């Protein structure tokens, strides 16, 4: 006798969703994936393949969790082969990858054996280098390898809309190979805090109720605009009558530079990497979110701020305008330090009710356009 659940499982698309890193204290944006997979699992027959971290034995909505974790690159490569073979034996041959280059290489090399369908997500031009510098030999080799790999996939997936022609041109792909997919945000986790919780978090960090707290959350690197932060803070601090604090969350190659800048600025707080599970408190305690990036793809930090009803000042990098909306007022050109300063000063000068209304507008947009349910439907349609 065949049960209704069995028939339903047969009719749903079968997909292996690759997770580059998963652990309880993860600081990367991959920490968003379990909540999304729970929703996606309602529409698909889903396997999660975890490459690094400490994957749990089970995930809600996921039929099977397969680990390719290893201590070295070689053991991870061999474990990827074993994981692909296990998925193949269970009847899964469609893979969705977010970056995951090692797994992608293994899928391409083992194609004659397993015949996988590969959907590769990439967004942004992460190879952007500082002016005056040249790409190293290794960077050029990486570009060449990525160029080859991009031609070996069934579909190249990116988002938001602005990034589709950018990524197509970057990797010189045919139009028929491109697919559009949004990032999602769990608005139940990233939600505006109640006033008591907000005050508690601010007191814990030593921020007074009258302080204007500007939050930066991102990788600490040149392409994310971190070299602008100290000068930005000095200008905003001079322009506003209240005490201004700049809170920097993240890690990366510019961490030591920012530590040096903060050493002479008591109102610049470099917190370093913070587990994603703890970020909602910081968004909820801040007054403004700043994203001064030179380069972006589909910035999930904007979604986190929007869902938290936190007003944003951002550059137009990558797909940022698609995320906040083309009519959003506090957007400036890439590299425009004076525009970032003016935007924050203007925002800080608004009555609290107007700032709250702006935050509510962003949260409504995040919930309507970037909900896990909508993105799960988009992904199902791609398959």
Short mmCIF file of N, CA and C in Angstrom, two decimals, residues 73-207:
data_model
loop_
_atom_site.label_atom_id
_atom_site.label_comp_id
_atom_site.label_asym_id
_atom_site.label_seq_id
_atom_site.Cartn_x
_atom_site.Cartn_y
_atom_site.Cartn_z
N UNK A 73 41.32 20.02 3.46
CA UNK A 73 40.67 20.16 2.17
C UNK A 73 40.52 18.82 1.47
N UNK A 74 41.54 17.96 1.61
CA UNK A 74 41.49 16.64 0.97
C UNK A 74 40.38 15.79 1.57
N UNK A 75 40.27 15.78 2.90
CA UNK A 75 39.20 14.97 3.50
C UNK A 75 37.83 15.53 3.15
N UNK A 76 37.71 16.86 3.06
CA UNK A 76 36.43 17.44 2.64
C UNK A 76 36.10 17.05 1.21
N UNK A 77 37.13 17.03 0.35
CA UNK A 77 36.90 16.63 -1.04
C UNK A 77 36.40 15.18 -1.10
N UNK A 78 37.07 14.29 -0.37
CA UNK A 78 36.65 12.89 -0.38
C UNK A 78 35.25 12.73 0.23
N UNK A 79 34.97 13.50 1.27
CA UNK A 79 33.64 13.43 1.89
C UNK A 79 32.57 13.98 0.96
N UNK A 80 32.93 14.96 0.14
CA UNK A 80 31.98 15.45 -0.87
C UNK A 80 31.63 14.34 -1.86
N UNK A 81 32.62 13.59 -2.29
CA UNK A 81 32.37 12.48 -3.20
C UNK A 81 31.42 11.47 -2.56
N UNK A 82 31.69 11.13 -1.29
CA UNK A 82 30.84 10.17 -0.59
C UNK A 82 29.42 10.71 -0.44
N UNK A 83 29.31 12.02 -0.14
CA UNK A 83 27.99 12.62 0.04
C UNK A 83 27.20 12.61 -1.27
N UNK A 84 27.87 12.94 -2.37
CA UNK A 84 27.20 12.94 -3.68
C UNK A 84 26.74 11.53 -4.03
N UNK A 85 27.59 10.54 -3.74
CA UNK A 85 27.20 9.16 -4.02
C UNK A 85 26.00 8.75 -3.18
N UNK A 86 25.98 9.15 -1.89
CA UNK A 86 24.84 8.82 -1.03
C UNK A 86 23.56 9.48 -1.54
N UNK A 87 23.66 10.72 -1.97
CA UNK A 87 22.48 11.41 -2.50
C UNK A 87 22.01 10.76 -3.80
N UNK A 88 22.95 10.37 -4.65
CA UNK A 88 22.61 9.72 -5.91
C UNK A 88 21.86 8.41 -5.65
N UNK A 89 22.35 7.63 -4.70
CA UNK A 89 21.69 6.36 -4.38
C UNK A 89 20.29 6.57 -3.82
N UNK A 90 20.07 7.71 -3.15
CA UNK A 90 18.75 8.01 -2.60
C UNK A 90 17.84 8.67 -3.63
N UNK A 91 18.34 8.88 -4.85
CA UNK A 91 17.51 9.41 -5.92
C UNK A 91 17.56 10.91 -6.09
N UNK A 92 18.56 11.58 -5.53
CA UNK A 92 18.69 13.03 -5.64
C UNK A 92 19.81 13.38 -6.62
N UNK A 93 19.48 14.19 -7.62
CA UNK A 93 20.52 14.59 -8.59
C UNK A 93 20.50 16.08 -8.91
N UNK A 94 19.59 16.83 -8.29
CA UNK A 94 19.55 18.29 -8.47
C UNK A 94 20.17 18.96 -7.26
N UNK A 95 21.14 19.83 -7.51
CA UNK A 95 21.91 20.49 -6.44
C UNK A 95 21.76 22.00 -6.56
N UNK A 96 21.54 22.63 -5.40
CA UNK A 96 21.56 24.08 -5.33
C UNK A 96 22.73 24.47 -4.45
N UNK A 97 23.65 25.26 -5.03
CA UNK A 97 24.87 25.64 -4.34
C UNK A 97 24.94 27.15 -4.15
N UNK A 98 25.26 27.59 -2.94
CA UNK A 98 25.60 28.99 -2.69
C UNK A 98 27.12 29.05 -2.57
N UNK A 99 27.74 29.48 -3.65
CA UNK A 99 29.20 29.52 -3.74
C UNK A 99 29.72 28.07 -3.68
N UNK A 100 30.20 27.54 -2.55
CA UNK A 100 30.55 26.12 -2.41
C UNK A 100 31.43 25.62 -3.55
N UNK A 101 32.61 26.25 -3.74
CA UNK A 101 33.41 25.94 -4.91
C UNK A 101 33.97 24.52 -4.86
N UNK A 102 34.39 24.05 -3.69
CA UNK A 102 34.94 22.70 -3.62
C UNK A 102 33.90 21.67 -4.03
N UNK A 103 32.69 21.80 -3.51
CA UNK A 103 31.62 20.87 -3.89
C UNK A 103 31.32 21.00 -5.38
N UNK A 104 31.33 22.21 -5.90
CA UNK A 104 31.09 22.41 -7.33
C UNK A 104 32.15 21.69 -8.17
N UNK A 105 33.40 21.80 -7.78
CA UNK A 105 34.47 21.12 -8.51
C UNK A 105 34.24 19.61 -8.50
N UNK A 106 33.86 19.07 -7.34
CA UNK A 106 33.63 17.63 -7.24
C UNK A 106 32.44 17.22 -8.11
N UNK A 107 31.37 18.01 -8.10
CA UNK A 107 30.21 17.70 -8.94
C UNK A 107 30.57 17.70 -10.42
N UNK A 108 31.39 18.65 -10.83
CA UNK A 108 31.79 18.72 -12.24
C UNK A 108 32.68 17.52 -12.60
N UNK A 109 33.62 17.19 -11.73
CA UNK A 109 34.55 16.09 -12.03
C UNK A 109 33.85 14.73 -12.03
N UNK A 110 32.82 14.59 -11.21
CA UNK A 110 32.12 13.31 -11.13
C UNK A 110 30.86 13.27 -12.00
N UNK A 111 30.70 14.27 -12.86
CA UNK A 111 29.50 14.33 -13.71
C UNK A 111 29.29 13.04 -14.52
N UNK A 112 30.33 12.45 -15.11
CA UNK A 112 30.09 11.21 -15.87
C UNK A 112 29.49 10.09 -15.03
N UNK A 113 29.72 10.11 -13.72
CA UNK A 113 29.21 9.05 -12.86
C UNK A 113 27.80 9.33 -12.37
N UNK A 114 27.52 10.59 -11.98
CA UNK A 114 26.28 10.88 -11.27
C UNK A 114 25.31 11.78 -12.04
N UNK A 115 25.76 12.42 -13.10
CA UNK A 115 24.91 13.27 -13.95
C UNK A 115 24.07 14.28 -13.15
N UNK A 116 24.67 15.09 -12.30
CA UNK A 116 23.89 16.03 -11.50
C UNK A 116 23.41 17.23 -12.31
N UNK A 117 22.29 17.81 -11.90
CA UNK A 117 21.85 19.13 -12.38
C UNK A 117 22.29 20.14 -11.34
N UNK A 118 23.05 21.13 -11.76
CA UNK A 118 23.67 22.05 -10.81
C UNK A 118 23.10 23.46 -11.01
N UNK A 119 22.54 24.01 -9.92
CA UNK A 119 22.10 25.40 -9.89
C UNK A 119 23.06 26.14 -8.97
N UNK A 120 23.82 27.06 -9.53
CA UNK A 120 24.86 27.76 -8.79
C UNK A 120 24.45 29.20 -8.51
N UNK A 121 24.40 29.56 -7.20
CA UNK A 121 24.11 30.94 -6.81
C UNK A 121 25.40 31.70 -6.60
N UNK A 122 25.49 32.86 -7.24
CA UNK A 122 26.54 33.82 -6.96
C UNK A 122 25.99 35.21 -7.22
N UNK A 123 26.41 36.17 -6.38
CA UNK A 123 25.98 37.54 -6.58
C UNK A 123 27.07 38.46 -6.06
N UNK A 124 27.43 39.45 -6.86
CA UNK A 124 28.48 40.38 -6.45
C UNK A 124 29.79 40.07 -7.15
N UNK A 125 30.69 41.03 -7.11
CA UNK A 125 32.00 40.88 -7.73
C UNK A 125 33.04 40.91 -6.62
N UNK A 126 33.21 39.77 -5.97
CA UNK A 126 34.07 39.69 -4.79
C UNK A 126 35.54 39.89 -5.11
N UNK A 127 35.89 39.92 -6.39
CA UNK A 127 37.30 40.09 -6.77
C UNK A 127 37.69 41.56 -6.91
N UNK A 128 36.80 42.48 -6.48
CA UNK A 128 37.14 43.89 -6.52
C UNK A 128 38.38 44.16 -5.68
N UNK A 129 39.35 44.90 -6.23
CA UNK A 129 40.58 45.19 -5.50
C UNK A 129 40.72 46.70 -5.32
N UNK A 130 41.55 47.07 -4.37
CA UNK A 130 41.75 48.49 -4.09
C UNK A 130 42.42 49.19 -5.26
N UNK A 131 42.09 50.47 -5.46
CA UNK A 131 42.75 51.24 -6.52
C UNK A 131 44.27 51.26 -6.30
N UNK A 132 44.99 51.12 -7.40
CA UNK A 132 46.45 51.14 -7.31
C UNK A 132 47.07 49.78 -7.12
N UNK A 133 46.25 48.77 -6.85
CA UNK A 133 46.76 47.40 -6.69
C UNK A 133 46.42 46.57 -7.92
N UNK A 134 47.22 45.54 -8.14
CA UNK A 134 46.96 44.61 -9.23
C UNK A 134 46.59 43.24 -8.67
N UNK A 135 45.88 42.50 -9.47
CA UNK A 135 45.54 41.15 -9.06
C UNK A 135 46.79 40.29 -9.01
N UNK A 136 46.84 39.45 -7.99
CA UNK A 136 47.95 38.51 -7.87
C UNK A 136 47.76 37.36 -8.86
N UNK A 137 48.80 36.57 -9.01
CA UNK A 137 48.71 35.40 -9.89
C UNK A 137 47.62 34.46 -9.39
N UNK A 138 47.55 34.29 -8.07
CA UNK A 138 46.52 33.41 -7.51
C UNK A 138 45.12 33.92 -7.82
N UNK A 139 44.92 35.23 -7.70
CA UNK A 139 43.60 35.80 -8.01
C UNK A 139 43.23 35.60 -9.47
N UNK A 140 44.20 35.72 -10.35
CA UNK A 140 43.92 35.50 -11.77
C UNK A 140 43.60 34.04 -12.05
N UNK A 141 44.29 33.14 -11.36
CA UNK A 141 43.99 31.71 -11.53
C UNK A 141 42.59 31.40 -10.99
N UNK A 142 42.23 32.03 -9.86
CA UNK A 142 40.88 31.83 -9.32
C UNK A 142 39.82 32.32 -10.29
N UNK A 143 40.07 33.46 -10.92
CA UNK A 143 39.13 33.98 -11.91
C UNK A 143 38.95 32.99 -13.06
N UNK A 144 40.07 32.45 -13.53
CA UNK A 144 40.01 31.49 -14.63
C UNK A 144 39.24 30.24 -14.26
N UNK A 145 39.47 29.74 -13.04
CA UNK A 145 38.76 28.54 -12.58
C UNK A 145 37.27 28.83 -12.45
N UNK A 146 36.93 29.97 -11.86
CA UNK A 146 35.50 30.33 -11.71
C UNK A 146 34.83 30.51 -13.06
N UNK A 147 35.56 31.04 -14.02
CA UNK A 147 35.04 31.22 -15.37
C UNK A 147 34.68 29.87 -15.99
N UNK A 148 35.57 28.89 -15.82
CA UNK A 148 35.32 27.55 -16.36
C UNK A 148 34.14 26.90 -15.64
N UNK A 149 34.14 26.98 -14.31
CA UNK A 149 33.08 26.33 -13.53
C UNK A 149 31.70 26.90 -13.85
N UNK A 150 31.64 28.21 -14.10
CA UNK A 150 30.35 28.85 -14.40
C UNK A 150 29.72 28.28 -15.66
N UNK A 151 30.52 27.75 -16.54
CA UNK A 151 30.01 27.17 -17.78
C UNK A 151 29.63 25.70 -17.65
N UNK A 152 29.87 25.14 -16.49
CA UNK A 152 29.58 23.72 -16.28
C UNK A 152 28.28 23.49 -15.51
N UNK A 153 27.54 24.55 -15.23
CA UNK A 153 26.34 24.39 -14.42
C UNK A 153 25.10 24.45 -15.31
N UNK A 154 24.02 23.87 -14.81
CA UNK A 154 22.76 23.89 -15.54
C UNK A 154 22.19 25.30 -15.60
N UNK A 155 22.31 26.04 -14.47
CA UNK A 155 21.79 27.41 -14.42
C UNK A 155 22.63 28.21 -13.44
N UNK A 156 22.84 29.46 -13.79
CA UNK A 156 23.55 30.40 -12.93
C UNK A 156 22.49 31.29 -12.28
N UNK A 157 22.41 31.23 -10.97
CA UNK A 157 21.34 31.88 -10.21
C UNK A 157 21.91 33.10 -9.51
N UNK A 158 21.21 34.22 -9.58
CA UNK A 158 21.67 35.43 -8.91
C UNK A 158 20.49 36.32 -8.58
N UNK A 159 20.75 37.40 -7.91
CA UNK A 159 19.72 38.35 -7.55
C UNK A 159 20.36 39.50 -6.80
N UNK A 160 19.63 40.62 -6.66
CA UNK A 160 18.30 40.88 -7.22
C UNK A 160 18.39 41.26 -8.70
N UNK A 161 17.38 41.95 -9.20
CA UNK A 161 17.26 42.16 -10.65
C UNK A 161 18.49 42.84 -11.25
N UNK A 162 19.02 43.85 -10.58
CA UNK A 162 20.17 44.58 -11.11
C UNK A 162 21.37 43.68 -11.34
N UNK A 163 21.49 42.63 -10.55
CA UNK A 163 22.67 41.78 -10.62
C UNK A 163 22.63 40.78 -11.78
N UNK A 164 21.46 40.56 -12.38
CA UNK A 164 21.38 39.56 -13.46
C UNK A 164 22.26 39.96 -14.64
N UNK A 165 22.11 41.16 -15.22
CA UNK A 165 23.00 41.51 -16.33
C UNK A 165 24.45 41.71 -15.89
N UNK A 166 24.67 42.14 -14.65
CA UNK A 166 26.04 42.31 -14.16
C UNK A 166 26.76 40.97 -14.09
N UNK A 167 26.10 39.96 -13.52
CA UNK A 167 26.74 38.65 -13.39
C UNK A 167 26.84 37.95 -14.74
N UNK A 168 25.86 38.16 -15.60
CA UNK A 168 25.94 37.58 -16.94
C UNK A 168 27.16 38.14 -17.68
N UNK A 169 27.37 39.47 -17.60
CA UNK A 169 28.51 40.07 -18.26
C UNK A 169 29.82 39.70 -17.60
N UNK A 170 29.80 39.60 -16.26
CA UNK A 170 31.03 39.27 -15.54
C UNK A 170 31.58 37.92 -15.94
N UNK A 171 30.71 36.94 -16.11
CA UNK A 171 31.15 35.58 -16.44
C UNK A 171 30.84 35.20 -17.88
N UNK A 172 30.36 36.18 -18.67
CA UNK A 172 30.11 35.99 -20.11
C UNK A 172 29.26 34.74 -20.37
N UNK A 173 28.09 34.75 -19.77
CA UNK A 173 27.17 33.62 -19.86
C UNK A 173 26.04 33.93 -20.83
N UNK A 174 25.50 32.92 -21.49
CA UNK A 174 24.34 33.14 -22.38
C UNK A 174 23.11 33.50 -21.57
N UNK A 175 22.21 34.32 -22.13
CA UNK A 175 21.01 34.75 -21.39
C UNK A 175 20.18 33.58 -20.86
N UNK A 176 20.09 32.50 -21.64
CA UNK A 176 19.26 31.38 -21.23
C UNK A 176 19.77 30.64 -20.02
N UNK A 177 20.99 30.90 -19.62
CA UNK A 177 21.58 30.23 -18.46
C UNK A 177 21.24 30.95 -17.15
N UNK A 178 20.76 32.19 -17.23
CA UNK A 178 20.57 33.01 -16.04
C UNK A 178 19.21 32.76 -15.38
N UNK A 179 19.20 32.79 -14.05
CA UNK A 179 17.97 32.67 -13.27
C UNK A 179 17.99 33.72 -12.16
N UNK A 180 16.80 34.22 -11.80
CA UNK A 180 16.66 35.22 -10.74
C UNK A 180 16.13 34.56 -9.48
N UNK A 181 16.77 34.86 -8.35
CA UNK A 181 16.30 34.36 -7.06
C UNK A 181 16.65 35.38 -5.99
N UNK A 182 15.72 35.62 -5.08
CA UNK A 182 15.96 36.56 -3.98
C UNK A 182 16.61 35.85 -2.79
N UNK A 183 17.25 36.65 -1.95
CA UNK A 183 17.55 36.22 -0.59
C UNK A 183 16.30 36.39 0.26
N UNK A 184 16.25 35.67 1.36
CA UNK A 184 15.08 35.74 2.24
C UNK A 184 15.49 36.26 3.61
N UNK A 185 14.50 36.63 4.40
CA UNK A 185 14.74 37.07 5.78
C UNK A 185 13.63 36.55 6.67
N UNK A 186 14.00 36.03 7.82
CA UNK A 186 13.05 35.52 8.80
C UNK A 186 12.59 36.70 9.67
N UNK A 187 11.44 37.25 9.36
CA UNK A 187 10.97 38.44 10.06
C UNK A 187 10.45 38.12 11.46
N UNK A 188 10.34 36.84 11.80
CA UNK A 188 9.99 36.49 13.18
C UNK A 188 11.21 36.55 14.09
N UNK A 189 12.39 36.35 13.52
CA UNK A 189 13.62 36.43 14.32
C UNK A 189 14.18 37.83 14.32
N UNK A 190 14.21 38.48 13.15
CA UNK A 190 14.65 39.87 13.06
C UNK A 190 13.41 40.75 13.12
N UNK A 191 13.11 41.19 14.32
CA UNK A 191 11.87 41.93 14.56
C UNK A 191 12.16 43.08 15.51
N UNK A 192 11.41 44.17 15.42
CA UNK A 192 11.65 45.29 16.34
C UNK A 192 11.45 44.86 17.79
N UNK A 193 12.37 45.23 18.68
CA UNK A 193 12.22 44.82 20.08
C UNK A 193 11.23 45.72 20.81
N UNK A 194 10.73 45.24 21.92
CA UNK A 194 9.92 46.11 22.76
C UNK A 194 10.84 47.11 23.45
N UNK A 195 10.30 48.25 23.88
CA UNK A 195 11.14 49.30 24.47
C UNK A 195 11.97 48.84 25.66
N UNK A 196 11.44 47.93 26.47
CA UNK A 196 12.20 47.45 27.63
C UNK A 196 13.44 46.68 27.19
N UNK A 197 13.28 45.80 26.22
CA UNK A 197 14.42 45.02 25.72
C UNK A 197 15.44 45.94 25.06
N UNK A 198 14.98 46.90 24.30
CA UNK A 198 15.89 47.84 23.65
C UNK A 198 16.73 48.59 24.68
N UNK A 199 16.10 49.06 25.75
CA UNK A 199 16.82 49.78 26.79
C UNK A 199 17.82 48.88 27.50
N UNK A 200 17.45 47.63 27.72
CA UNK A 200 18.35 46.69 28.39
C UNK A 200 19.62 46.48 27.57
N UNK A 201 19.45 46.29 26.26
CA UNK A 201 20.60 46.05 25.39
C UNK A 201 21.49 47.29 25.35
N UNK A 202 20.90 48.46 25.26
CA UNK A 202 21.69 49.69 25.22
C UNK A 202 22.46 49.90 26.53
N UNK A 203 21.83 49.63 27.65
CA UNK A 203 22.53 49.78 28.94
C UNK A 203 23.68 48.79 29.05
N UNK A 204 23.45 47.57 28.56
CA UNK A 204 24.50 46.56 28.63
C UNK A 204 25.74 46.98 27.86
N UNK A 205 25.55 47.71 26.78
CA UNK A 205 26.68 48.16 25.97
C UNK A 205 27.19 49.54 26.38
N UNK A 206 26.54 50.16 27.35
CA UNK A 206 26.98 51.47 27.80
C UNK A 206 26.49 52.61 26.94
N UNK A 207 25.36 52.42 26.24
CA UNK A 207 24.80 53.48 25.39
C UNK A 207 23.63 54.13 26.13
#
